[in-house]
Coordinates of C-alpha atoms and ligand atoms in Angstrom, one line a residue:
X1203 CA -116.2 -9.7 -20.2
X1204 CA -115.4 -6.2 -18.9
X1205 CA -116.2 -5.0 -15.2
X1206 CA -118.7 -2.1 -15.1
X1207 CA -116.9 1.2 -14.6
X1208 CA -118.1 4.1 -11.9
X1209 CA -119.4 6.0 -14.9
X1210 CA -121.8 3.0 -15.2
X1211 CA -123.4 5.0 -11.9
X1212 CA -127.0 5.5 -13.9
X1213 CA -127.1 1.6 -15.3
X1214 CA -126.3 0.6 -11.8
X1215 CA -128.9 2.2 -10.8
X1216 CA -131.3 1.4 -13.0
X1217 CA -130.8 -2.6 -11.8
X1218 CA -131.8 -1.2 -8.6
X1219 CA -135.2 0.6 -9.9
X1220 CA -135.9 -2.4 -12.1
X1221 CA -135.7 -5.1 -8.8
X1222 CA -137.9 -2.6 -6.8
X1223 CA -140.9 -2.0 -9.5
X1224 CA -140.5 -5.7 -11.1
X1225 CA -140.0 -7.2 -7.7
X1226 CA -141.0 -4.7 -4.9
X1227 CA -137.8 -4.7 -3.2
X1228 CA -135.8 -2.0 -1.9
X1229 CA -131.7 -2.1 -2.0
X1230 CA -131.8 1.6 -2.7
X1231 CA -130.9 2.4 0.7
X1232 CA -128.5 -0.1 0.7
X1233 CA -124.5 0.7 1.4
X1234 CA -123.8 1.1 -2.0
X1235 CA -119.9 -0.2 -2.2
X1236 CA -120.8 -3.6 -1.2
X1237 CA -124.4 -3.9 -2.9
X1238 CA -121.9 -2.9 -6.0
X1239 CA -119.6 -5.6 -5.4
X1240 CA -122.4 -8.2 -5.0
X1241 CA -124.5 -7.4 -8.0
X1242 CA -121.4 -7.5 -10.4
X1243 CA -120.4 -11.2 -8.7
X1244 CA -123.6 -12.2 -9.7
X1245 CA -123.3 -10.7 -13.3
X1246 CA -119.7 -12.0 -13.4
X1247 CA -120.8 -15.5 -12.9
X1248 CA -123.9 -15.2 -15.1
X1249 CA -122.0 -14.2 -17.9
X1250 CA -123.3 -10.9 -18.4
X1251 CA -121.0 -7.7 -19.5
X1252 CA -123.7 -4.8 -18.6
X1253 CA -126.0 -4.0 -16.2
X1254 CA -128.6 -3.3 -19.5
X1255 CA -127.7 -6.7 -20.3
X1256 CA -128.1 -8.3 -16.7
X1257 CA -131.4 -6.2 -16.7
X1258 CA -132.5 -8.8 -20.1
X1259 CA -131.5 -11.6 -18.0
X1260 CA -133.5 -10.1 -14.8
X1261 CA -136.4 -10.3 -17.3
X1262 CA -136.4 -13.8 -19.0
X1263 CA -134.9 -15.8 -15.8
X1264 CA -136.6 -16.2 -12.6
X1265 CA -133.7 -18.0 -11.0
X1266 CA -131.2 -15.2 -11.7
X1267 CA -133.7 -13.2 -9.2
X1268 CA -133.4 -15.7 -6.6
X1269 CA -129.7 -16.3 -6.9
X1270 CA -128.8 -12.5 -7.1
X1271 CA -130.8 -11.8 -3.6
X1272 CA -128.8 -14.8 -1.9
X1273 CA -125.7 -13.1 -2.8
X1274 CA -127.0 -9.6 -1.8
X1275 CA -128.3 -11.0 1.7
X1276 CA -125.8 -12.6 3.5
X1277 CA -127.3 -15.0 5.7
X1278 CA -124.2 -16.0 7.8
X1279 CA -124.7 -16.3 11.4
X1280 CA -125.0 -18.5 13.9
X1281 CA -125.7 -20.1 17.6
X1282 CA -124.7 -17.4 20.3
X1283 CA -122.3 -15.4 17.6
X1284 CA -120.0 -13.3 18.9
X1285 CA -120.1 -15.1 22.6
X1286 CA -118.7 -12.4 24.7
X1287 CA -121.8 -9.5 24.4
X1288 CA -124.3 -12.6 24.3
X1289 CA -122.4 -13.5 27.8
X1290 CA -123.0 -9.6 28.7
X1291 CA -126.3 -10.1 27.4
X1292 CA -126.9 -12.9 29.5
X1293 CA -125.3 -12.4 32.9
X1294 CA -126.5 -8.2 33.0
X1295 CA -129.4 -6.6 30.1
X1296 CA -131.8 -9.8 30.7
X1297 CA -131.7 -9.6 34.8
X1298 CA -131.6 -5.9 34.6
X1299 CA -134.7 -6.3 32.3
X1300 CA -136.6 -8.8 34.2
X1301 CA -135.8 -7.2 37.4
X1302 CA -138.4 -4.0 35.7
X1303 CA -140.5 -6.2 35.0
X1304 CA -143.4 -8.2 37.1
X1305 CA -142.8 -11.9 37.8
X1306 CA -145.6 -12.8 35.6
X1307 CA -145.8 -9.8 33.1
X1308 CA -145.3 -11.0 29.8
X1309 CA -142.0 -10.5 27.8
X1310 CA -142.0 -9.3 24.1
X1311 CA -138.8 -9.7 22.4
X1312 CA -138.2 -9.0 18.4
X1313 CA -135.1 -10.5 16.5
X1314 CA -134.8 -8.5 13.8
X1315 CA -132.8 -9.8 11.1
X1316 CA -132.9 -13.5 12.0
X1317 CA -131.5 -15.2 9.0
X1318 CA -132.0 -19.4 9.4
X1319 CA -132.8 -18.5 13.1
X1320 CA -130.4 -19.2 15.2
X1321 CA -130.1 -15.9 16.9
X1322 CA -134.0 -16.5 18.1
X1323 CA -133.3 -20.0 19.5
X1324 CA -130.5 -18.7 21.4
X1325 CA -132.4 -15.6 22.9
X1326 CA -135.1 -18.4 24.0
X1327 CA -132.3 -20.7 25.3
X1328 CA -131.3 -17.5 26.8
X1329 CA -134.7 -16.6 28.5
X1330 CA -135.4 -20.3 29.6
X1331 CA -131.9 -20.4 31.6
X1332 CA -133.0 -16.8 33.2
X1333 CA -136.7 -18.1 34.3
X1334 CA -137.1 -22.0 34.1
X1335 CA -138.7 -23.1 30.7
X1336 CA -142.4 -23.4 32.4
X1337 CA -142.0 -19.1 32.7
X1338 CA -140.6 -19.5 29.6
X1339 CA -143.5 -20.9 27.6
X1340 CA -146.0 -18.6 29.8
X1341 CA -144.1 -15.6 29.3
X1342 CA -141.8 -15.1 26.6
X1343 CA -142.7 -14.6 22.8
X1344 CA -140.2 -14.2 20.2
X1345 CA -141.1 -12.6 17.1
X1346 CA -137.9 -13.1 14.8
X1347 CA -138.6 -11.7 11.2
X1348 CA -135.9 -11.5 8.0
X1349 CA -136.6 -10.4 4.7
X1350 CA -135.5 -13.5 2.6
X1351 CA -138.1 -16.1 2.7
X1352 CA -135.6 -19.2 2.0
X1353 CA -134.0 -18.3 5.2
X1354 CA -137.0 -18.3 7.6
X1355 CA -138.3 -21.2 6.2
X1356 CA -135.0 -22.9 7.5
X1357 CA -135.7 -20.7 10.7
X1358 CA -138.9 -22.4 11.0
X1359 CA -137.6 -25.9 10.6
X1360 CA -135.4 -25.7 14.2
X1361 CA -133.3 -28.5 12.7
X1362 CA -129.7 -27.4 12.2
X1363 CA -126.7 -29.6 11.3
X1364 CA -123.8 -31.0 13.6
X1365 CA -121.3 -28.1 11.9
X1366 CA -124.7 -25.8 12.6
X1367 CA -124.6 -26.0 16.4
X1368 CA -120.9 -26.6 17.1
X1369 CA -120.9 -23.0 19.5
X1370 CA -123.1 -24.7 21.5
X1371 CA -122.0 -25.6 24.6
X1372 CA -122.4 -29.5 25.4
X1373 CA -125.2 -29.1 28.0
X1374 CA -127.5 -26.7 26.3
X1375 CA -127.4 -29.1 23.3
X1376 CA -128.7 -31.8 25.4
X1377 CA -131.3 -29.2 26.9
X1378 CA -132.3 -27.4 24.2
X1379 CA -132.2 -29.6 21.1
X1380 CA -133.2 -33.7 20.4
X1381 CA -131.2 -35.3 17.6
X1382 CA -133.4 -36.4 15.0
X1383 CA -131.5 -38.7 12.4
X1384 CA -128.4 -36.2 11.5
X1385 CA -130.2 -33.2 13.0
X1386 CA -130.6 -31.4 16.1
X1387 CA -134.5 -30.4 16.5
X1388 CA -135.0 -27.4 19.1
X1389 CA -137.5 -28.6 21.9
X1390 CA -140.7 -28.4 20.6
X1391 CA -142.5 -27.3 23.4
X1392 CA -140.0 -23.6 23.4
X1393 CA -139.9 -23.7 19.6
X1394 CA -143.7 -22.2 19.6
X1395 CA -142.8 -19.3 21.9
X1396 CA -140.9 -18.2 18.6
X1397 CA -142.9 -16.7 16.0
X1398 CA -141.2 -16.4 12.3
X1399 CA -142.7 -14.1 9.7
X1400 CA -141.2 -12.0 6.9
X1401 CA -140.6 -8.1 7.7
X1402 CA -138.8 -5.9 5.4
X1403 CA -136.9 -3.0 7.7
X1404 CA -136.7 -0.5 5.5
X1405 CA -140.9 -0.5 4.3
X1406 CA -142.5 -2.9 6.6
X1407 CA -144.2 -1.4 10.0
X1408 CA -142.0 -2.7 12.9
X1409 CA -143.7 -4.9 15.7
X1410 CA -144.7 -2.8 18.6
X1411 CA -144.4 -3.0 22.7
X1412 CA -140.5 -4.8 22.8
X1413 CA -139.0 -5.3 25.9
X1414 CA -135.7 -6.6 24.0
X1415 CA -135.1 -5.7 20.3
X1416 CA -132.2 -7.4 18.9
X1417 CA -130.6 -6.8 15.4
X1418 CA -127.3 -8.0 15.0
X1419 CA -125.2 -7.4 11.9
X1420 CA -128.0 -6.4 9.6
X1421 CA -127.9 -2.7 10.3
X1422 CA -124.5 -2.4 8.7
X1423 CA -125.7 -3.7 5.4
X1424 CA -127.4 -0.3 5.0
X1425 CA -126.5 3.6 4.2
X1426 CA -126.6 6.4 7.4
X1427 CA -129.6 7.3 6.2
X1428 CA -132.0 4.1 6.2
X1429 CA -130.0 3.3 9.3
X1430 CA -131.2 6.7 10.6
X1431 CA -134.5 5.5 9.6
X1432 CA -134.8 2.2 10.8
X1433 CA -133.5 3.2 14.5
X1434 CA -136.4 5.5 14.7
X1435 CA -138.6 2.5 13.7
X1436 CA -136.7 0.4 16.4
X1437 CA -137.2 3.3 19.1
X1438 CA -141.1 3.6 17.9
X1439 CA -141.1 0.0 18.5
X1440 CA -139.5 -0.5 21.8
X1441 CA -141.6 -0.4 25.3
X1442 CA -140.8 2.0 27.4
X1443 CA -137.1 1.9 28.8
X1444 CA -137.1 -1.4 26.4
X1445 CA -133.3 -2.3 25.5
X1446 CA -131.9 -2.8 22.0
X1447 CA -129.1 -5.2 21.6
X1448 CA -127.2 -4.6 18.3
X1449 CA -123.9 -6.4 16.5
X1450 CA -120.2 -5.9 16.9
X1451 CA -119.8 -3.3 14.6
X1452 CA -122.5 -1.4 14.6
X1453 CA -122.4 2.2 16.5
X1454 CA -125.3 4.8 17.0
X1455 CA -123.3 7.9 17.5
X1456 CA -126.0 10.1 16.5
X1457 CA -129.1 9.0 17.8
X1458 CA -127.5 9.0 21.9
X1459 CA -131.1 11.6 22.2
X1460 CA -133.3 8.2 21.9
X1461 CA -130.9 5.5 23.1
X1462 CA -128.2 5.5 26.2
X1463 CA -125.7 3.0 26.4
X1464 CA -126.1 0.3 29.3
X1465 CA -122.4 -1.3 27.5
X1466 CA -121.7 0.4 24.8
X1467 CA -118.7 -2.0 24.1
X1468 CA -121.2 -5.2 24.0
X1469 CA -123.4 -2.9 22.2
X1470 CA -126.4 -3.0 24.7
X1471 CA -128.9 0.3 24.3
X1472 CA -131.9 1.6 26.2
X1473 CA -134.4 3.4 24.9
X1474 CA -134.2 7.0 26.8
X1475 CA -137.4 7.6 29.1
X1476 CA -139.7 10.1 27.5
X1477 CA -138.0 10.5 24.6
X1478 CA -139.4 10.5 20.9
X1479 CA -138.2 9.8 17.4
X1480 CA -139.2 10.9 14.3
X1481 CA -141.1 7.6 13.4
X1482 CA -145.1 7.0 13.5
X1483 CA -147.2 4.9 12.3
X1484 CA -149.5 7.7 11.6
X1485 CA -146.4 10.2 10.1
X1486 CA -147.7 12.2 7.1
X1487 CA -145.5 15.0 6.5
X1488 CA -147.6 17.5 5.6
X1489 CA -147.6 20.3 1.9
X1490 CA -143.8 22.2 2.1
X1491 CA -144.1 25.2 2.9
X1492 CA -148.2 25.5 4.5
X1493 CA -148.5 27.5 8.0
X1494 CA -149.8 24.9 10.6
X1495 CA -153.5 26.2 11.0
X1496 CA -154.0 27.5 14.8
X1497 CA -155.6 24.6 17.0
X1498 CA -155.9 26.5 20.1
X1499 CA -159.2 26.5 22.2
X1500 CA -160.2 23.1 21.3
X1501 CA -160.7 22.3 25.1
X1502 CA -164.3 21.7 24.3
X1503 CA -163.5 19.4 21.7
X1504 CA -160.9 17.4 23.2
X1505 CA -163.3 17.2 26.0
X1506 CA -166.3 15.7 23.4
X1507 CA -163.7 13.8 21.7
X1508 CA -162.2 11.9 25.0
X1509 CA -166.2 11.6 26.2
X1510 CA -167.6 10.2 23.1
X1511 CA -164.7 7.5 22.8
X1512 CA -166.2 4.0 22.3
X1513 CA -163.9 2.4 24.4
X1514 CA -164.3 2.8 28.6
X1515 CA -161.4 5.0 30.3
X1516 CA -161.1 7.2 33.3
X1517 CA -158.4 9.0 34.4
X1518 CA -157.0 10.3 38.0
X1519 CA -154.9 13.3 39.4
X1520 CA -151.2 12.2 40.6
X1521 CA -153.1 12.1 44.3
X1522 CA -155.5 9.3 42.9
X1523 CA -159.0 11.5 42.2
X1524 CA -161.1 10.9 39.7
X1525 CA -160.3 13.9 37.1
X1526 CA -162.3 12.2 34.0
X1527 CA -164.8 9.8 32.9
X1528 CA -166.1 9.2 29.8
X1529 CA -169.6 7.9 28.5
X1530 CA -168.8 4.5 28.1
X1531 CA -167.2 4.3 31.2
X1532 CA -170.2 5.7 33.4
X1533 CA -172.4 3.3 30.8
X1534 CA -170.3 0.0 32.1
X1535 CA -169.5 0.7 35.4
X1536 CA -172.9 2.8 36.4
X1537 CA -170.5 6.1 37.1
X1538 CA -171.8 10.1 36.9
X1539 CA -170.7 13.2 37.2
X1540 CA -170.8 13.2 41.0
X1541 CA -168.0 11.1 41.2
X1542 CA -165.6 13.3 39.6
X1543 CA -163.7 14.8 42.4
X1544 CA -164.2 11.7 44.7
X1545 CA -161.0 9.3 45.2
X1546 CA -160.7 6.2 42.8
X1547 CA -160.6 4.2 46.0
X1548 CA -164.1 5.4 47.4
X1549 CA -165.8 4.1 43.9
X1550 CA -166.9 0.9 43.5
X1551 CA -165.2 0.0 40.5
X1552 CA -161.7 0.1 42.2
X1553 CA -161.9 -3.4 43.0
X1554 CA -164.6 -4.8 40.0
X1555 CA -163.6 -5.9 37.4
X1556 CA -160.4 -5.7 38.6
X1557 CA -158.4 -4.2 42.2
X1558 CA -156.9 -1.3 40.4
X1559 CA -154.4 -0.3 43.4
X1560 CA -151.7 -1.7 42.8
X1561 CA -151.4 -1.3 39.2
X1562 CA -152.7 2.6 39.6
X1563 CA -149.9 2.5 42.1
X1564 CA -147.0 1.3 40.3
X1565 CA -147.8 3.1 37.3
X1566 CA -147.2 6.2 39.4
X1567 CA -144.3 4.9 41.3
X1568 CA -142.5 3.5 38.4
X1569 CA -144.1 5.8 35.3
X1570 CA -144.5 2.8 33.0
X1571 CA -147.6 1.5 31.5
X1572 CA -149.3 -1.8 32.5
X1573 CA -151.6 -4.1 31.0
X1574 CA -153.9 -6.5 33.0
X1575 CA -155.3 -9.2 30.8
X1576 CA -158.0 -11.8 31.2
X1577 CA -160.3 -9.5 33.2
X1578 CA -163.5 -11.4 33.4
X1579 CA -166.8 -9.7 34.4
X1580 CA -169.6 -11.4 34.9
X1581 CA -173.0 -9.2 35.0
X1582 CA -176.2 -11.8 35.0
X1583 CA -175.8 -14.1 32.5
X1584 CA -173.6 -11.9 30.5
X1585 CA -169.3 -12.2 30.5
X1586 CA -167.2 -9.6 29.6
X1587 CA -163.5 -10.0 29.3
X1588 CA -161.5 -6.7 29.4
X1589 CA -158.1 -6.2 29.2
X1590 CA -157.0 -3.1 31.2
X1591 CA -154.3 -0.7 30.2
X1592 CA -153.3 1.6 32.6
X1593 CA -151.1 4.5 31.8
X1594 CA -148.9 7.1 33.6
X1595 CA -149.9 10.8 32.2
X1596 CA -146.3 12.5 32.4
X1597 CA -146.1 16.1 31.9
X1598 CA -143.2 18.0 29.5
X1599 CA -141.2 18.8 32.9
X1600 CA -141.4 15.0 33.8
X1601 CA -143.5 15.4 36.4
X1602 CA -146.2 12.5 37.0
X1603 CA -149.7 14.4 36.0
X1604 CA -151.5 11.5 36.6
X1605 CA -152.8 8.2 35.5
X1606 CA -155.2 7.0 32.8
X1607 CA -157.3 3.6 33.2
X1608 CA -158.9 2.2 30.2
X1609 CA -161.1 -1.0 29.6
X1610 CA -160.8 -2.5 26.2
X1611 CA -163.3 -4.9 25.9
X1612 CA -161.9 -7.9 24.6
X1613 CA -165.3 -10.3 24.4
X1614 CA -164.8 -11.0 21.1
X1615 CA -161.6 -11.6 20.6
X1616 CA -162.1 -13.7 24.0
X1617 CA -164.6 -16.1 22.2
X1618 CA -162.2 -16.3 19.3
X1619 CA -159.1 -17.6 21.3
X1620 CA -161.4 -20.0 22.8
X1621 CA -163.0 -21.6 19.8
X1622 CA -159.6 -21.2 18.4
X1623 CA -158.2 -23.1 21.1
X1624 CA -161.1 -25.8 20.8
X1625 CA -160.7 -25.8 17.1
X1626 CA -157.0 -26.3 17.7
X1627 CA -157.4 -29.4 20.1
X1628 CA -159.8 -30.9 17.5
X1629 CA -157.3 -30.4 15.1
X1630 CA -155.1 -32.1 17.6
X1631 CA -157.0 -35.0 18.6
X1632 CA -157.3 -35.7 14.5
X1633 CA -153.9 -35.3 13.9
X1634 CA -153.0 -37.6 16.7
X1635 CA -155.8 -39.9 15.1
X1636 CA -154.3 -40.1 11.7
X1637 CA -150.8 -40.2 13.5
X1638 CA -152.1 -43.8 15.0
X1639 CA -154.3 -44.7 11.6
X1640 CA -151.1 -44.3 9.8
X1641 CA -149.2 -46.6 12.3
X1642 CA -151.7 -49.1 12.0
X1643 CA -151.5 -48.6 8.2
X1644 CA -147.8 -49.1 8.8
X1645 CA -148.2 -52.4 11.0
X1646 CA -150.7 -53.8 8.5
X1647 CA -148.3 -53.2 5.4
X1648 CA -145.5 -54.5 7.8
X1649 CA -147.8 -57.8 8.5
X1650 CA -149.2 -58.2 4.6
X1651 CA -145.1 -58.2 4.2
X1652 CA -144.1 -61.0 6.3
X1653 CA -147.5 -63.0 5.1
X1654 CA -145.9 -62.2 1.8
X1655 CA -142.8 -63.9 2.8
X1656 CA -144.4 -66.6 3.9
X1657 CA -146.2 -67.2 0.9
X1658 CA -143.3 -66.8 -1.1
X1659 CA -141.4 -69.6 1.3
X1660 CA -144.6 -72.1 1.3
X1661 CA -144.0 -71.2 -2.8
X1662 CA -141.0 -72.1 -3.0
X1663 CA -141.7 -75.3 -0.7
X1664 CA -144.2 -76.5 -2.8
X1665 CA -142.2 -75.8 -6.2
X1666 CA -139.7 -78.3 -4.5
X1667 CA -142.5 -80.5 -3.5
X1668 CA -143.4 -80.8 -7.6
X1669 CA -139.9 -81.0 -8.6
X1670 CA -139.4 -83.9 -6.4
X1671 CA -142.8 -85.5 -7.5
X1672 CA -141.9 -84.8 -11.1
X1673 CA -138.8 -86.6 -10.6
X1674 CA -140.6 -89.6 -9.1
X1675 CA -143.2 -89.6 -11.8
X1676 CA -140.3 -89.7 -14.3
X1677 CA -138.8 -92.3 -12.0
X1678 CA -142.1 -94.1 -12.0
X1679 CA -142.9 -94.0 -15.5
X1680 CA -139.3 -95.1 -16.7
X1681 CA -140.1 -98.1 -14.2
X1682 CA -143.0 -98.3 -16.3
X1683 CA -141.3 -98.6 -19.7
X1684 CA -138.8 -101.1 -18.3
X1685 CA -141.5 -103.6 -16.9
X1686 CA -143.5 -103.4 -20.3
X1687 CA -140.2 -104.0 -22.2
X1688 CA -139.9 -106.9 -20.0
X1689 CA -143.9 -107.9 -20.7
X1690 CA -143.6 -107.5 -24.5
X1691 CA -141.6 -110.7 -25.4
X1692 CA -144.0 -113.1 -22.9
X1693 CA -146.5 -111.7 -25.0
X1694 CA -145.1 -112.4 -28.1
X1695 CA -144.4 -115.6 -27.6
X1696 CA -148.2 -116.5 -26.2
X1697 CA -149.6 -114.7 -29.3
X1698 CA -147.6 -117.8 -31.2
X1699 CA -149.0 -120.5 -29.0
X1700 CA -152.3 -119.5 -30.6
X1701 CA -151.9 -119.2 -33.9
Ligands
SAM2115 C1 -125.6 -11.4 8.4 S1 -127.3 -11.8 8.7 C2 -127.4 -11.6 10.4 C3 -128.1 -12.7 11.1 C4 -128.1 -12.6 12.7 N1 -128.8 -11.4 13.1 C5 -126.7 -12.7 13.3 O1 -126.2 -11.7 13.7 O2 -126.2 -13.8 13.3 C6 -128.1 -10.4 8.0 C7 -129.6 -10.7 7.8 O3 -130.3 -9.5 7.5 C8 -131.3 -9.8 6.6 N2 -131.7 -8.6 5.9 C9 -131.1 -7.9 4.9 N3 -131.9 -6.9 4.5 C10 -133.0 -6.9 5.2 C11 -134.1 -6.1 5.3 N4 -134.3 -5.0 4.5 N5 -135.1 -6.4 6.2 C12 -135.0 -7.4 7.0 N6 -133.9 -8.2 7.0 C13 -132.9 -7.9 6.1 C14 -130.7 -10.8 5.6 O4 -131.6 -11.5 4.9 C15 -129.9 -11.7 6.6 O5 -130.6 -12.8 7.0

């Protein structure tokens, strides 16, 4: 079979249109030396000699699918891998990060890239060592996302082999993991702080609010250009002054605008404060070529617009009084227009639902937003439960305009978690229930066994019982014969005396 040639460029590229229309997957924006390489590995060692005739195969063979993305997607990696940034990571970014951060405010982190997961269990392992694994459960979520199913699926198992989690050191193997028959299980109790699902960087929307984004030899798998593209996803993604931690080889020379280095060796990043990439969720580039239409003088509308917003928010002056409150707002908390002007602390609802001072206060002291969660309110017999966002409004000079307070109302989604959390101890308490019917089960078959047994050994007893008895009988009966032999001639001879 001949290799494809360079001039093959248009075939080549055609096996990269077919996967994405037949199988809505995107190596287009992949480096296209090494996707080159892979593909024709693949061909190579299904036998075909053109990409035409590798397309046919494509077609008729579902496995040749499945065995051309596992060599595309390179899925080595490992516990800790590359131990000197992860000791960087460990010992500097995640103090410096929970040092910003409230003792109790929770901590979003995003592997991205995860392969069989390994890189998520050591962030955990990670993040337990930092804040004790109570904090840890209460605290920390992992979200840890890969394209290729096969490997999260192994992610999601947590049970990795003795050659799996030989860079573990000795006494976080005995912390972390429980050796099931030739595996070693990560705890269950940290495992569901880690969250597994399938994301596609290059279509999928990223997850959102990241304190600590990590994506670790992935990035280099794709051209300057979806790089380009997925660090503005990353950046969109991050929270505010949120760090990225990226893999050995992978630089961002050209996007030092959005990310500063906090080691560029270990390849730690923070996102820059107030800066703003070119992703959004809401990014619709607009017909080459139109003049934007002139949206000046809309002060009345933005005015209507923030008023009429379903959801309750007010917002204060840098020096704490009340600039703005909308309908909903004077509807939950009985405001008017008098209070405009007044400061937040003289209003009632300062302090119910929720004391807003301090988180008013450190939103403008440290210009980074804050959520409250769980706010109950109780008016007569009705509950609400709110969680609370409260935002620093910073001007284009930097300077702190002021700070925006608003209520979502999260009732429903309140009742939800509940019954979920009912219907998941139900679900609980039946699979413990079946857990014990099926040891009884187990016990019982165990008992009908040994009754078996003993059946079988009173069996065999009795067959030796009637072997021996037969052999008597015989015994007997041959005793039998001899004493009539014996009887006949007496017989015989009394027979003559008579006739
Ligand atoms: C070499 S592994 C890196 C694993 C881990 N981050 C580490 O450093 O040990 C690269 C991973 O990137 C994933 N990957 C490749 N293309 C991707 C894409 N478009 N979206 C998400 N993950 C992708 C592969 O499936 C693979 O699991």
């Amino acid at each position: 079979m001949t290799e494809p040639q360079p001039e093959d460029d248009g075939e080549f590229e055609s096996v990269l249109v077919y996967l994405k229309e037949s199988r809505g997957f995107d190596f287009t924006g992949y480096k296209r030396s090494s996707l080159r390489r892979r593909v024709q590995r693949r061909m190579t060692q299904a036998g075909a000699g053109s990409y035409a005739e590798y397309i046919d195969q494509l077609q008729v063979n579902a496995d040749e699918f499945v065995a051309l993305f596992n060599t595309i997607l390179i899925n080595v990696t490992g516990f800790f891998r590359d131990p000197e940034a992860w000791e960087y990571l460990r010992s500097h970014a995640i103090p410096a990060l929970l040092a910003e951060r409230g003792p109790t405010e929770p901590i979003r982190v995003w592997s991205a890239g995860c392969a069989a997961g390994q890189e998520a269990y050591s962030l955990a392992i990670a993040f337990a060592d930092a804040i004790g694994v109570d904090a840890f459960r209460q605290r920390v979520k992992i979200y840890a996302t890969d394209v290729d199913e096969e490997a999260l699926t192994q992610a999601r198992h947590a049970a990795y082999t003795a050659a799996e989690v030989e860079g573990l050191p000795e006494d976080k193997l005995e912390q972390y993991f429980e050796l099931q028959g030739n595996r070693y299980s990560f705890r269950k109790d940290l495992r569901r702080s880690v969250i597994f699902g399938r994301n596609d960087l290059v279509q999928d929307a990223p997850i959102s609010r990241i304190d600590l984004l990590v994506c670790r030899n992935t990035l280099m798998y794709f051209n300057a250009e979806t790089q380009t593209k997925i660090l503005e996803r990353f950046h969109f993604a991050l929270a505010p002054r949120g760090l990225m931690f990226l893999g050995k080889a992978e630089m961002l020379l050209s996007h030092s605008r959005i990310f500063e280095p906090l080691d560029l060796k270990r390849r730690v990043f923070r996102k820059v404060a107030g800066s703003s990439a070119g992703y959004s969720h809401f990014a619709s580039p607009g017909p080459p070529g139109r003049k934007p239409i002139d949206v000046s003088g809309l002060d009345e509308l933005r005015e209507h617009a923030f008023s009429a917003s379903p959801v309750a928010q007010l917002v204060v002056t840098a020096d704490e009084v009340v600039a703005l409150i909308n309908r909903q707002a004077e509807l939950s908390f009985g405001l008017n227009d008098r209070d405009i002007g007044r400061k937040l602390w003289n209003l009632d609802m300062s302090y119910r639902p929720v004391g807003l001072r301090p988180y008013v206060e450190q939103a403008r002291l440290e210009r980074r937003s804050l959520r409250v969660k769980d706010v109950e309110w109780r008016r007569g017999s009705d509950t609400v439960w709110y969680e609370v966002h409260v935002n620093p409004l910073v001007g284009r000079d930097n300077s702190l305009l002021g700070v925006s307070v608003v209520f979502h109302d999260v009732s429903w989604a309140h009742l939800l978690l509940l019954e979920l959390e009912h219907t998941n101890r139900r679900l609980e308490s039946a699979y413990e229930e079946l857990q014990s019917t099926n040891e009884e089960l187990e016990t019982t078959n165990e008992e009908l066994q040994s009754t078996v047994e003993e059946l079988e050994t009173t069996n065999e007893e009795l067959q030796s019982t009637n072997e021996e008895l037969e052999t008597m009988n015989e015994e007997l009966q041959s005793t039998n014969d001899e004493l009539q032999t014996i009887n006949e001639p007496s017989v015989t001879a009394a027979s003559n005396w008579t006739s």
